[in-house]
Amino acid sequence: MSVTVDDELWSAVGDPTRRRMLDVLLADGGGTPTSLSGQLPVTRQAVTKHLGVLHRVGLVHVTPAGRERRYEVDEAQLARAVAQLSAVGAMWDASLQRIKRIAEAIQREREE
């Protein structure tokens, strides 16, 4: 079983600060770099850079909001990420079960 994984997407969500940003954006229904920097332990400039990464992989979309830009989570892209994670998890579960069966067979052979 082969699962196609979007490495750029997983690199983007691999960062704990970006995951926390996604949490805040989902909880608040969106936000600006200024509002996010007030809720995260990073500067507004760092928030803007992280949002750029999330935007590049499609996890957030942006709309102008006066002098700022408002970011919201793209729920379809987030669902795609969750589906990938589930597929990878299922693949690893199957592989680990095969390894377990092989190890058990080897153990039985040694005991005989």
C-alpha positions as a printed NumPy array, in Angstrom:
array([[  0.   ,   0.   ,   0.   ],
       [  1.457,   3.341,  -1.008],
       [  0.348,   6.703,   0.297],
       [  1.144,   9.946,  -1.488],
       [  2.344,  12.502,   1.034],
       [  2.694,  16.2  ,   0.322],
       [  6.105,  16.912,   1.865],
       [  5.698,  20.695,   1.696],
       [  2.38 ,  20.477,   3.509],
       [  3.835,  18.276,   6.248],
       [  6.919,  20.43 ,   6.538],
       [  4.615,  23.403,   7.115],
       [  2.578,  21.683,   9.825],
       [  5.678,  20.076,  11.316],
       [  6.534,  23.331,  13.054],
       [  4.93 ,  23.67 ,  16.52 ],
       [  4.459,  27.434,  16.167],
       [  2.549,  26.987,  12.913],
       [  0.391,  24.254,  14.461],
       [ -0.414,  26.604,  17.334],
       [ -1.282,  29.323,  14.803],
       [ -3.674,  26.975,  13.06 ],
       [ -5.269,  26.182,  16.436],
       [ -5.733,  29.882,  17.199],
       [ -7.05 ,  30.66 ,  13.709],
       [ -9.564,  27.81 ,  13.937],
       [-10.675,  28.802,  17.439],
       [-11.024,  32.491,  16.566],
       [-12.373,  32.05 ,  13.037],
       [ -9.315,  33.837,  11.621],
       [ -6.933,  36.571,  12.582],
       [ -4.364,  39.133,  11.583],
       [ -0.618,  38.983,  12.202],
       [ -1.092,  41.561,  14.966],
       [ -3.842,  39.6  ,  16.715],
       [ -1.887,  36.356,  16.403],
       [  1.322,  37.868,  17.764],
       [ -0.644,  38.883,  20.849],
       [ -1.593,  35.242,  21.45 ],
       [  1.682,  33.554,  20.558],
       [  5.172,  33.806,  22.032],
       [  6.652,  35.181,  18.787],
       [  6.978,  38.609,  17.195],
       [  4.582,  39.977,  14.607],
       [  7.349,  39.635,  12.014],
       [  7.788,  35.949,  12.87 ],
       [  4.014,  35.449,  12.709],
       [  3.988,  36.985,   9.229],
       [  6.739,  34.62 ,   8.057],
       [  4.943,  31.573,   9.476],
       [  1.676,  32.678,   7.868],
       [  3.521,  32.969,   4.558],
       [  4.56 ,  29.32 ,   4.816],
       [  0.999,  28.239,   5.671],
       [ -0.342,  30.319,   2.783],
       [  2.151,  28.824,   0.298],
       [  0.917,  25.299,   1.043],
       [ -2.715,  26.395,   0.972],
       [ -3.562,  25.868,   4.639],
       [ -4.655,  29.476,   5.041],
       [ -6.124,  32.04 ,   2.72 ],
       [ -5.771,  35.765,   3.108],
       [ -8.028,  38.744,   2.524],
       [ -7.212,  42.427,   2.952],
       [ -8.702,  43.931,   6.127],
       [ -7.981,  47.641,   6.175],
       [ -4.275,  48.134,   6.769],
       [ -3.814,  44.486,   7.708],
       [ -4.396,  41.137,   6.124],
       [ -6.813,  38.636,   7.65 ],
       [ -5.925,  34.95 ,   7.547],
       [ -8.367,  32.056,   7.792],
       [ -7.792,  28.324,   7.713],
       [ -8.663,  26.644,   4.427],
       [-10.728,  23.804,   5.827],
       [-10.608,  21.75 ,   2.608],
       [ -6.795,  21.778,   2.624],
       [ -6.762,  20.99 ,   6.338],
       [ -9.093,  18.045,   5.674],
       [ -6.684,  16.857,   2.969],
       [ -3.831,  17.01 ,   5.489],
       [ -5.863,  15.038,   8.029],
       [ -6.747,  12.437,   5.385],
       [ -3.057,  12.06 ,   4.5  ],
       [ -2.159,  11.612,   8.144],
       [ -4.876,   8.986,   8.582],
       [ -3.682,   7.115,   5.484],
       [ -0.072,   7.17 ,   6.666],
       [ -1.17 ,   5.99 ,  10.114],
       [ -3.144,   3.1  ,   8.607],
       [ -0.16 ,   2.129,   6.451],
       [  2.142,   2.09 ,   9.48 ],
       [ -0.387,   0.104,  11.522],
       [ -0.515,  -2.539,   8.775],
       [  3.289,  -2.65 ,   8.528],
       [  3.692,  -2.989,  12.27 ],
       [  1.15 ,  -5.817,  12.355],
       [  3.155,  -7.669,   9.671],
       [  6.36 ,  -7.163,  11.656],
       [  4.628,  -8.442,  14.79 ],
       [  3.422, -11.585,  12.982],
       [  6.947, -12.249,  11.656],
       [  8.482, -11.771,  15.115],
       [  5.895, -14.081,  16.666],
       [  6.605, -16.741,  14.005],
       [ 10.35 , -16.505,  14.685],
       [  9.709, -16.805,  18.421],
       [  7.543, -19.906,  17.907],
       [ 10.255, -21.514,  15.746],
       [ 12.849, -20.897,  18.464],
       [ 10.6  , -22.426,  21.108],
       [ 10.062, -25.635,  19.107]])
